[in-house]
Structures are given as structure tokens and as C-alpha cells.
Amino acid sequence: MAGQATKTKYKAALYCRLSRDDGNVQESPSIQTQKEMLARYAKENGISETHYFIDDGFSGVSFDRPAFREMIAEIEKGNINCVITKDLSRLGRNYLETGAYIEMFFPEHHVRYIAINDAVDTMEQESADFTPFRNIINELYAKDTSKKVKSAKRARFLDGMYISTSAPYGYKKDPSDRHRLVIDERYAPTVRMIFSLAKDGMGILQIRNYINSRHILRPSAVNPNGYGRYFNGEDDPKRYEWSNNSVRGILRNPVYAGHLVMGKRIRPSFKSHKSFSVLLENYKVVRDVHKPIVDPEDFELVQRMITSRRSNKNKPRRLDNIFAGLIKCADCGYAMTLAKAHRSSKEEVIDEYGYMCNNYKTFGKSVDTSHWIEARQLYDCVLADIRKHAADALADNDELCRKLAGQIGTDKAKLEKTLEKELRAKKARLLEVDNLFQSIYEDKLNGKISERNYQMMSRRYEEEQVSLEQAIGELEKQREESGREKSNIEQFTRIIKDYAGIEELSAALLNTLIEKITVGEPREVDGERIQEVKIYYKFIGNIS
């Protein structure tokens, strides 16, 4: 190789790269070590004209690196005809793109490529034949490292550790434990105000305008890792201009109910830098980790209200659908949808509308009947029911409590039986998986299965263990809640009293009191139209 190097005058690029995805290896991969190695190699092989290109802190999976791009530009200008790296992985860990540079770009530009530790020299055919296999191994290493990093983060997340760089607005990291969140009372009142306004029925735009009128610092102006660098000093008015996304991000974030969230965005591949949003219901959540800024029940109420409002935002201006998300068909369980009842205008808009089964509306009589109910009829029915139970609670609270206790007792027994059955099944499967884990470990020690198969099977069993443990936790929580009969009844009677004599309904009121409303198919009895409407209240269900 030394003899070959003296025949051509080489202008060499000594390329160094280092990032966290390179892991720990026996020989230090520091930039200084790489520079010394490359300089020594160039000198020993008679290459005197050299120039360093250094990407410190850039992943080998992507080729969008500043020094690498600069080096490519110099090659295209004809200023470089040799590239030297410590090993192939310094050039890149994406085997397709790395191979394209080594086998196409470099030869087309008459560039010799040398990877010292991998004994790769494109002037020697034998080393070139093995280069593609080394590139594949380097990419597999990067992929494995990515999996290990994700697995480590997931394990810490499931253990209730906060792993993001900065705390969300309204929280700060615990000085004694950077993986725990504590409430930051400088900004927590703003979070509480946002949720309170949402509960009162304000939309995101209205909330944003209200906050902006009060000259409150926006989250990115508070977060040291946010966009503060884009503001022109402390007096920049943009520091106080909230966006719709800022408000929506707070209202939709379960962290304010005391939970930790992971997986709000996903990347399709470890090679990709693009990420995609995930629906709220698909977030990975660890519940009750830190002190909530807002009551968890208020958080869930706001989520239902936002979802209901979002489902109707593109519809033409019409009756405010305060029952959205609550009213269901008693027979098929589908939501009831708001529909126009009369073409002609009525004195009050509510008299122009009614509700029908969405299953019927979509598929017709082959699946269900309309279950049609006038909006005015539903409104009056629900208002009267709330006022009746509120009046009962005011008149004789103890009597109402006794009535509810007797009714709930039967329903509670059925629920507890179901929960116990599911718990036994989940615990039995968890024990079975634990035993399987032990079995495959012994098989690995005895050489009955390969390391690769062991890793594959252990990952699968570990994921199932985590899933089962979470399911068992949820079921045990439901069992505990089902045992709170007395406190649930007392809580309901305490809340319902506040609504005695109410004159009108609102979305916030309905979502505070009611779990769901079912509407039966109307039928005729003795010439009279009869339709059953069941109201299921929170904490206690339907009051018969």
C-alpha cells in the first residue's frame, strides 16, 4: 500500500465522526484519537497534503452532516482524491447510502477510499469485495443500539421516571431527583385557569385570546430549551403571544392530571428523522406518578368536551350539540347524531332538530331503526331528571342515599364477579409467562436454543409481562373503585344538590354529572307514543 501511495499525489480528506450511537468500544473513538490515527496513517503512507473534516455529535445513520457535506462539495470541485476514515462506521452506518458512496460516488470522482481498522482500500479488489458485508454489519449495530436506547427509555418510563430534557409548562424538575416532576407555582395557576375556562365551555381560540389579553408568558418563553432564542430580548411582545397549539397542547397533555406520557410521536424507522403524531387514546401512559395540577376527573371531562366540539367544528352553524358524546342508541350502542327535523324555521332553533341512531343513518333499516327523539323532548327529560334528584337530595339526603345503596348493591355484585374472573385469568397467564421465561433461560444455558432465538423470545415474553402487569393494575384499581359504594353515593348526592332549581343545561354541566344517556326505540301503547330514556349518572349509574 505504501508503494501505491507514492505513485499518485493524493489530496486527502481525513474524515472523523463521533456520536452517542457509537456506544463504547475498546479503543477510544474520541475525535482526538481519530485525528491522531489518520494523521499517522497518512504520514506513514506518503500522503502529505491532508485536510480534516470533523462531525462531532452527528449520527452515522444520516448523511446530512455539515462536515461530510463540505467534504463531498470539495470532492466535486476536484480538490480531494482520497478519503481516509478510522473505520467504515465513521463514514456511515446506513449500508445502502454508505455503499453508494464507496461503490459509485467515489469511483466516479476518482477518489480512493481507505478505512484503516477494517483494512478497506478501494485500490485493492479483495478488500472491496467484503466492504458491503461490513456496511450491513455497521447498520445492524446502529439498529441494535437504537433498540437498546428505546428499551432503556421505556423501562425508565414504566418505572415512573420523567426522561424528557425539560419539564412541561407548570412543572419543574425536582432538585433532588431530576427524573421527578414537582409543581412550579409560578406557572401552574395559568394551567389551572386554562382548564377552568375549558370546563366553562370556552373553545381553544377563545382561551388563547383571553390569556393573551392578560399578558402571560407563553410556554416557549419559559422553557430554556424552547424557542426563547428567537425572541428579541425580554421586552419582545412575542414572548406573550400564545398560539392555539400552545393552549391545545396543555389541554391535551395527561401530565397535568399526574400521569407520564410516552409515544406521542413515532418515527417509522431508526433511519428517519421525520416523526408522526399519535392519537391521544394511543399514548403510552403511566398513571398517578406525580402531583396533578388539575383534578384527573376535570382533565377527563375536558377531553370529552374537546372531542365533542372537534367532531362538530366543520358542520354548518346550527344548534349547539350539548349532548355530543353522551347520547347512545339503547339497542346497538352507537352514538345518536344530531339531525335537522324540520325544513321551516321555528321560533327556537332547538325545535328544528332531533337525534337519530348513527348506525341507522349510515346503513339504514337493515341494521337498526332510527330511535328518533326530538331535541326539545330529550332536553326537557334530562333537565327534569336532574332537578328531581337534586330536590330529593335537598329534601332528605339520607333517604336518597339509602335508595341508591340498595340499587347499587345488585349491580356491584355482578361487576365484582366479572372483575375477579378477569383478574384470575390475567394473574394465571402472568405466572405462566414467568415460568416460560425461566424455561427458555435454562434452555439457553443448556445450549438447546441459540442466543438469537433467546433474545427474540425473551423480548416477546417481557412485553407480554409488562402488558399483563398493567392490565392487572387497572383491574385491581377498578375493583377498589367498585368497593367505594358509600363514598360514591355521598359524592353524587353532594354534587347533585348544587343543581336544584337549574333553569338550563350546558355541555359542562352534563359532562360533570352524566356518564351516558341511552334512548330506546319509541313504541305505541294505547295510542300513546312511549320512548324510554335512561340517564346514567357518574359514580352511581342509572337511578330507577
XYZ file of C-alpha atoms in Angstrom:
544
model
C 0.000 0.000 0.000
C 2.868 2.394 0.791
C 4.328 1.819 -2.693
C 0.967 2.556 -4.359
C 0.533 5.769 -2.373
C 3.760 7.348 -3.726
C 2.779 6.929 -7.403
C -0.139 9.355 -7.148
C -0.130 12.719 -5.434
C -3.044 12.448 -3.039
C -5.002 15.353 -1.599
C -6.648 13.504 1.271
C -9.696 14.231 3.409
C -9.188 12.887 6.929
C -12.809 12.386 7.982
C -13.694 12.000 11.692
C -17.155 11.407 13.171
C -18.472 10.666 16.638
C -21.946 10.451 18.215
C -23.803 8.743 21.041
C -24.931 5.933 18.719
C -21.352 4.662 18.549
C -21.502 3.126 22.008
C -18.445 2.076 23.999
C -15.657 0.191 22.268
C -12.272 -0.982 23.470
C -10.341 1.684 21.574
C -11.421 5.216 22.390
C -13.458 6.638 19.492
C -12.773 10.247 20.535
C -12.246 12.818 17.818
C -8.691 13.487 19.029
C -7.817 9.792 18.825
C -9.244 9.584 15.307
C -7.275 12.660 14.187
C -4.015 11.243 15.516
C -4.631 7.850 13.884
C -5.487 9.343 10.487
C -2.550 11.773 10.539
C -0.144 8.958 11.434
C -1.503 6.732 8.653
C -1.233 9.499 6.052
C 2.345 10.288 7.059
C 3.404 6.607 7.015
C 1.918 6.195 3.533
C 3.434 9.291 1.999
C 0.259 11.385 1.883
C 1.362 14.871 2.816
C -1.498 17.078 1.635
C -4.347 16.500 4.089
C -7.361 18.345 5.458
C -9.580 17.401 8.427
C -13.376 17.190 8.143
C -14.953 16.664 11.565
C -18.574 15.899 12.516
C -18.681 15.773 16.305
C -22.071 14.720 17.695
C -23.668 13.507 14.443
C -25.253 10.087 13.928
C -23.834 7.756 11.295
C -27.331 6.751 10.198
C -27.882 10.050 8.394
C -25.529 11.645 5.847
C -26.903 15.116 6.454
C -23.794 16.223 8.367
C -22.128 19.607 7.814
C -18.501 18.454 7.554
C -19.451 15.458 5.411
C -21.381 17.725 3.014
C -18.411 20.097 2.877
C -16.122 17.169 2.036
C -18.450 15.990 -0.758
C -18.501 19.519 -2.197
C -14.678 19.612 -2.222
C -14.594 16.234 -3.988
C -16.984 17.509 -6.656
C -14.709 20.532 -7.183
C -11.775 18.162 -7.741
C -9.900 19.327 -4.628
C -9.873 15.878 -2.949
C -8.967 12.485 -4.430
C -8.628 10.382 -1.262
C -10.826 9.898 1.797
C -9.484 8.208 4.937
C -11.529 7.185 7.995
C -10.769 5.211 11.146
C -13.251 2.509 10.064
C -16.282 2.101 7.823
C -18.728 3.087 10.563
C -17.116 6.564 10.750
C -18.188 7.140 7.139
C -21.741 5.927 7.873
C -23.973 3.256 9.375
C -26.618 3.193 6.634
C -25.366 0.369 4.436
C -27.272 1.417 1.306
C -26.021 5.012 1.258
C -22.551 4.085 2.513
C -22.295 1.503 -0.263
C -23.462 4.075 -2.830
C -20.652 6.441 -1.862
C -17.972 3.727 -1.813
C -19.036 1.853 -4.964
C -20.433 4.687 -7.103
C -19.702 8.256 -5.995
C -16.032 7.809 -5.060
C -15.089 5.795 -8.185
C -16.967 8.252 -10.449
C -14.911 11.101 -8.959
C -11.628 9.106 -8.974
C -11.462 9.097 -5.182
C -9.581 6.410 -3.265
C -11.295 5.399 -0.013
C -9.453 3.873 2.962
C -10.925 2.582 6.251
C -7.874 1.795 8.386
C -9.176 -0.590 11.060
C -11.385 -2.515 8.603
C -8.486 -2.943 6.119
C -10.591 -1.405 3.351
C -8.780 0.210 0.436
C -10.690 0.668 -2.809
C -7.439 0.250 -4.720
C -7.412 -3.383 -3.582
C -10.194 -5.545 -5.061
C -10.168 -8.147 -2.258
C -10.981 -5.613 0.467
C -13.631 -4.007 -1.736
C -15.469 -7.345 -2.111
C -16.044 -7.575 1.647
C -16.973 -3.917 2.158
C -20.760 -4.349 1.549
C -20.937 -7.008 4.274
C -19.128 -4.742 6.726
C -21.577 -1.932 5.903
C -24.522 -4.221 6.647
C -22.964 -5.175 9.986
C -22.446 -1.490 10.833
C -26.104 -0.714 10.080
C -27.265 -3.683 12.181
C -25.128 -2.340 15.012
C -26.786 1.086 14.700
C -30.226 -0.559 14.604
C -29.448 -2.648 17.683
C -28.150 0.424 19.519
C -31.345 2.296 18.644
C -33.448 -0.576 20.030
C -31.413 -0.666 23.241
C -31.768 3.087 23.740
C -35.550 2.857 23.204
C -35.789 -0.137 25.527
C -33.840 1.667 28.264
C -36.057 4.747 27.927
C -39.199 2.612 28.002
C -38.021 0.799 31.154
C -37.358 4.095 32.946
C -40.707 5.468 31.751
C -42.602 2.412 33.070
C -40.770 2.904 36.355
C -42.350 6.363 36.587
C -39.212 8.321 35.687
C -39.544 11.578 33.736
C -36.970 11.303 30.933
C -37.502 14.400 28.787
C -34.909 17.156 28.648
C -37.081 19.887 30.134
C -40.167 19.948 32.355
C -43.585 20.802 30.853
C -45.078 24.236 31.454
C -46.350 24.438 35.044
C -43.859 21.886 36.360
C -40.159 21.849 37.171
C -37.747 19.030 37.829
C -37.292 18.030 41.449
C -33.893 19.438 42.547
C -33.199 16.218 44.467
C -34.287 13.906 41.611
C -34.183 15.144 38.020
C -36.441 12.253 36.937
C -39.367 13.515 39.052
C -41.687 16.474 38.463
C -42.891 18.953 41.076
C -45.402 21.763 40.553
C -43.958 25.145 39.622
C -46.354 27.607 41.261
C -45.092 30.436 39.055
C -46.927 28.969 36.051
C -49.297 26.314 37.455
C -52.086 28.913 38.062
C -52.151 29.590 34.314
C -52.622 25.865 33.617
C -55.494 25.717 36.136
C -57.071 28.790 34.546
C -56.885 27.214 31.058
C -58.669 24.058 32.244
C -61.247 26.097 34.167
C -62.063 28.132 31.056
C -62.346 24.924 29.000
C -64.749 23.445 31.584
C -66.886 26.578 31.282
C -67.299 25.832 27.590
C -64.694 28.145 26.059
C -63.056 26.987 22.840
C -59.300 26.981 22.234
C -59.370 30.248 20.265
C -61.376 31.968 22.993
C -59.000 30.725 25.694
C -55.983 31.890 23.679
C -57.434 35.375 23.241
C -58.285 35.585 26.942
C -54.742 34.606 28.001
C -53.168 37.000 25.510
C -55.230 39.826 26.978
C -53.706 39.105 30.398
C -50.060 39.404 29.215
C -48.908 35.956 30.393
C -45.600 34.440 29.263
C -46.053 31.734 26.642
C -44.561 28.255 27.322
C -41.725 28.643 24.792
C -40.632 31.864 26.540
C -40.426 29.976 29.839
C -38.718 26.802 28.614
C -34.923 27.315 28.424
C -34.742 24.662 25.703
C -37.646 26.124 23.717
C -37.722 28.922 21.167
C -36.517 31.657 23.514
C -33.513 32.253 21.293
C -35.864 33.570 18.602
C -37.181 36.387 20.790
C -35.605 39.835 20.643
C -34.888 40.326 24.320
C -37.052 40.381 27.423
C -39.370 43.076 26.051
C -40.285 41.250 22.846
C -44.142 41.174 22.727
C -43.990 37.780 21.004
C -42.994 36.288 24.374
C -46.616 36.887 25.446
C -48.385 35.736 22.272
C -49.924 32.322 22.877
C -50.850 30.137 19.914
C -53.752 27.731 19.513
C -51.261 24.853 19.624
C -49.877 26.059 22.968
C -53.351 26.008 24.528
C -54.299 22.723 22.864
C -51.016 21.123 23.953
C -51.758 21.919 27.605
C -55.393 20.806 27.471
C -54.466 17.506 25.796
C -51.442 16.623 27.960
C -52.152 13.936 30.640
C -49.098 15.140 32.589
C -51.354 17.775 34.197
C -53.550 15.000 35.641
C -50.490 13.466 37.334
C -49.594 10.954 34.612
C -46.495 10.385 32.495
C -46.853 10.035 28.737
C -44.670 8.391 26.122
C -45.136 7.757 22.415
C -46.931 10.980 21.440
C -44.912 10.901 18.221
C -43.368 7.941 16.403
C -40.661 7.546 13.771
C -41.271 4.961 11.038
C -37.617 3.863 11.081
C -34.467 4.469 13.103
C -33.007 5.941 9.902
C -35.758 8.531 9.561
C -35.755 11.946 11.216
C -39.444 12.502 10.473
C -41.976 11.759 13.181
C -45.757 11.430 13.136
C -48.336 12.371 15.751
C -50.211 9.625 17.591
C -53.846 9.834 18.686
C -54.375 10.663 22.358
C -56.015 7.290 23.019
C -52.876 5.509 21.741
C -50.441 7.289 24.097
C -48.474 5.086 26.493
C -49.442 6.340 29.954
C -48.142 5.602 33.462
C -50.774 6.909 35.835
C -50.541 8.781 39.146
C -46.785 9.394 39.097
C -46.613 12.972 40.387
C -48.900 15.562 41.958
C -51.504 16.748 39.427
C -52.061 20.419 38.676
C -55.698 19.731 37.721
C -58.079 17.147 39.109
C -57.918 13.965 36.959
C -61.727 13.939 36.647
C -61.678 17.530 35.369
C -58.984 16.521 32.868
C -61.150 13.671 31.511
C -64.181 15.971 31.368
C -62.251 18.491 29.265
C -61.066 15.719 26.906
C -64.663 14.677 26.237
C -65.710 18.266 25.667
C -62.856 18.921 23.217
C -63.584 15.698 21.320
C -67.280 16.540 21.088
C -66.545 20.063 19.876
C -63.975 18.819 17.339
C -66.412 16.335 15.818
C -68.823 19.163 15.039
C -66.463 22.008 14.121
C -66.804 21.550 10.346
C -70.582 21.326 10.371
C -72.733 24.343 9.395
C -73.799 26.762 12.088
C -76.738 25.278 13.988
C -77.963 24.078 17.388
C -75.180 23.701 19.947
C -74.915 19.929 20.431
C -74.513 19.835 24.219
C -75.283 16.076 24.305
C -72.394 15.160 21.984
C -70.507 12.093 23.211
C -73.159 11.258 25.812
C -76.259 10.058 23.971
C -76.313 6.442 22.689
C -78.741 4.097 20.974
C -80.125 1.716 23.608
C -80.176 -1.250 21.204
C -76.948 -1.130 19.142
C -74.836 1.149 21.338
C -73.962 3.546 18.517
C -73.896 7.283 19.140
C -77.021 9.277 18.391
C -76.369 12.012 15.859
C -77.975 15.448 15.692
C -80.152 15.910 12.601
C -82.470 18.509 11.142
C -86.127 17.692 11.875
C -87.989 20.460 10.050
C -87.248 22.445 6.917
C -89.139 25.509 8.112
C -87.689 27.784 10.796
C -89.138 27.586 14.298
C -89.266 30.246 16.958
C -86.443 28.446 18.826
C -83.704 26.581 16.997
C -83.915 23.578 19.341
C -87.360 22.778 17.881
C -85.848 22.301 14.430
C -83.650 19.359 15.479
C -83.708 15.826 16.811
C -81.415 12.841 17.349
C -81.234 9.567 15.426
C -79.100 6.405 15.683
C -75.906 6.915 13.661
C -75.889 3.209 12.756
C -79.321 3.632 11.157
C -78.290 6.879 9.469
C -75.264 5.148 7.871
C -76.640 1.703 6.964
C -80.417 2.077 7.076
C -83.155 -0.289 8.256
C -81.064 -3.407 7.583
C -79.128 -2.812 10.828
C -81.385 -0.788 13.112
C -84.309 1.629 13.427
C -83.912 5.394 13.768
C -84.707 5.658 17.520
C -85.679 9.243 16.684
C -86.167 11.640 19.579
C -86.898 15.372 19.379
C -84.086 17.562 20.739
C -86.606 19.504 22.836
C -88.032 16.264 24.268
C -84.574 14.995 25.247
C -83.578 18.339 26.728
C -86.710 18.588 28.880
C -86.428 14.948 30.001
C -82.824 15.317 31.198
C -83.423 18.703 32.830
C -86.426 17.337 34.741
C -84.487 14.248 35.916
C -81.580 16.309 37.242
C -83.909 18.716 39.035
C -85.871 15.821 40.585
C -82.804 14.093 42.078
C -81.358 17.426 43.209
C -84.624 18.217 45.007
C -84.648 14.726 46.607
C -81.100 15.260 47.881
C -82.040 18.624 49.403
C -85.276 17.308 50.968
C -83.909 14.098 52.512
C -80.300 13.325 51.739
C -80.195 10.179 53.921
C -83.267 8.679 52.237
C -81.766 9.182 48.783
C -78.507 7.590 49.956
C -80.353 4.515 51.270
C -82.267 4.176 47.998
C -79.128 4.366 45.920
C -77.257 1.917 48.173
C -79.962 -0.703 47.693
C -79.970 -0.246 43.927
C -76.192 -0.280 43.516
C -75.747 -3.404 45.649
C -77.041 -5.761 42.918
C -75.068 -4.105 40.123
C -71.944 -4.075 42.281
C -72.097 -7.847 42.890
C -72.214 -8.526 39.129
C -69.318 -6.183 38.439
C -67.130 -7.632 41.187
C -67.739 -11.160 39.906
C -66.633 -10.142 36.400
C -63.559 -8.311 37.703
C -62.477 -11.272 39.854
C -62.779 -13.634 36.890
C -60.627 -11.378 34.672
C -58.078 -10.879 37.440
C -57.653 -14.621 37.975
C -57.150 -15.178 34.245
C -54.550 -12.379 33.922
C -52.626 -13.496 37.022
C -52.611 -17.111 35.832
C -51.211 -16.056 32.446
C -48.572 -13.870 34.127
C -47.425 -16.841 36.212
C -47.332 -18.959 33.053
C -45.197 -16.352 31.239
C -42.824 -16.130 34.229
C -42.359 -19.901 34.070
C -41.821 -19.784 30.298
C -39.188 -17.105 30.812
C -37.368 -19.327 33.287
C -37.654 -22.281 30.926
C -36.135 -20.543 27.891
C -33.328 -19.182 30.089
C -32.467 -22.722 31.177
C -32.675 -23.881 27.546
C -30.195 -21.168 26.584
C -27.780 -22.225 29.333
C -28.067 -25.845 28.188
C -27.496 -24.895 24.566
C -30.955 -26.008 23.440
C -31.731 -22.644 21.827
C -29.473 -20.060 20.230
C -28.715 -16.650 21.714
C -30.624 -15.010 18.853
C -33.788 -17.050 19.496
C -33.454 -16.479 23.231
C -33.289 -12.705 22.747
C -36.281 -12.763 20.398
C -38.416 -14.893 22.735
C -37.379 -13.051 25.875
C -38.332 -9.711 24.348
C -41.742 -11.079 23.414
C -42.354 -12.511 26.900
C -41.075 -9.339 28.534
C -43.535 -7.223 26.530
C -46.366 -9.568 27.488
C -45.313 -9.382 31.154
C -45.470 -5.579 31.076
C -48.867 -5.669 29.335
C -50.278 -8.177 31.844
C -48.950 -6.245 34.837
C -50.592 -3.063 33.543
C -53.884 -4.876 32.915
C -53.804 -6.413 36.407
C -53.130 -2.973 37.886
C -56.126 -1.500 36.044
C -58.420 -4.335 37.096
C -57.345 -4.047 40.734
C -57.973 -0.312 40.541
C -61.486 -0.973 39.165
C -62.083 -3.473 41.964
C -61.063 -0.881 44.542
C -63.331 1.691 42.942
C -66.270 -0.727 42.937
C -65.786 -1.082 46.694
C -66.233 2.649 47.245
C -70.019 2.414 47.154
C -70.670 4.643 50.137
C -68.221 7.367 49.125
C -69.549 7.326 45.541
C -73.130 7.796 46.736
C -72.129 10.566 49.115
C -70.140 12.292 46.379
C -73.076 12.116 43.961
C -75.600 13.472 46.468
C -73.214 16.259 47.430
C -72.756 17.299 43.785
C -76.391 16.918 42.661
C -77.603 19.301 45.403
C -75.910 22.179 43.618
C -78.254 21.748 40.647
C -81.596 22.064 42.405
C -83.752 24.555 40.530
C -81.462 24.880 37.497
C -83.122 26.560 34.522
C -80.949 25.359 31.609
C -78.430 22.716 30.598
C -74.888 23.149 29.269
C -72.215 20.811 27.919
C -70.048 21.416 31.006
C -72.924 20.599 33.379
C -73.892 17.428 31.504
C -70.319 16.136 31.316
C -69.850 16.809 35.031
C -72.924 14.836 36.096
C -73.658 12.246 33.426
C -71.767 9.205 32.134
C -74.154 8.415 29.261
C -77.781 8.611 28.108
C -79.473 5.769 26.211
C -82.525 6.246 24.004
C -84.861 3.349 23.183
C -86.973 2.849 20.065
C -90.375 4.561 20.505
C -93.410 2.309 20.641
C -97.158 2.897 20.772
C -99.137 1.877 23.860
C -102.904 2.528 23.906
C -102.486 5.090 21.163
C -99.738 6.937 23.026
C -96.101 7.208 21.874
C -93.788 5.836 24.587
C -89.973 6.111 24.474
C -87.559 5.027 27.210
C -84.665 7.395 28.042
C -82.167 6.147 30.635
C -79.723 8.546 32.269
C -76.573 7.038 33.769
C -75.037 9.373 36.330
C -71.385 9.374 37.287
C -70.443 7.368 40.386
C -73.797 5.549 40.629
C -75.237 4.752 37.184
C -78.954 4.816 36.341
C -81.371 5.724 39.138
C -84.506 3.643 38.705
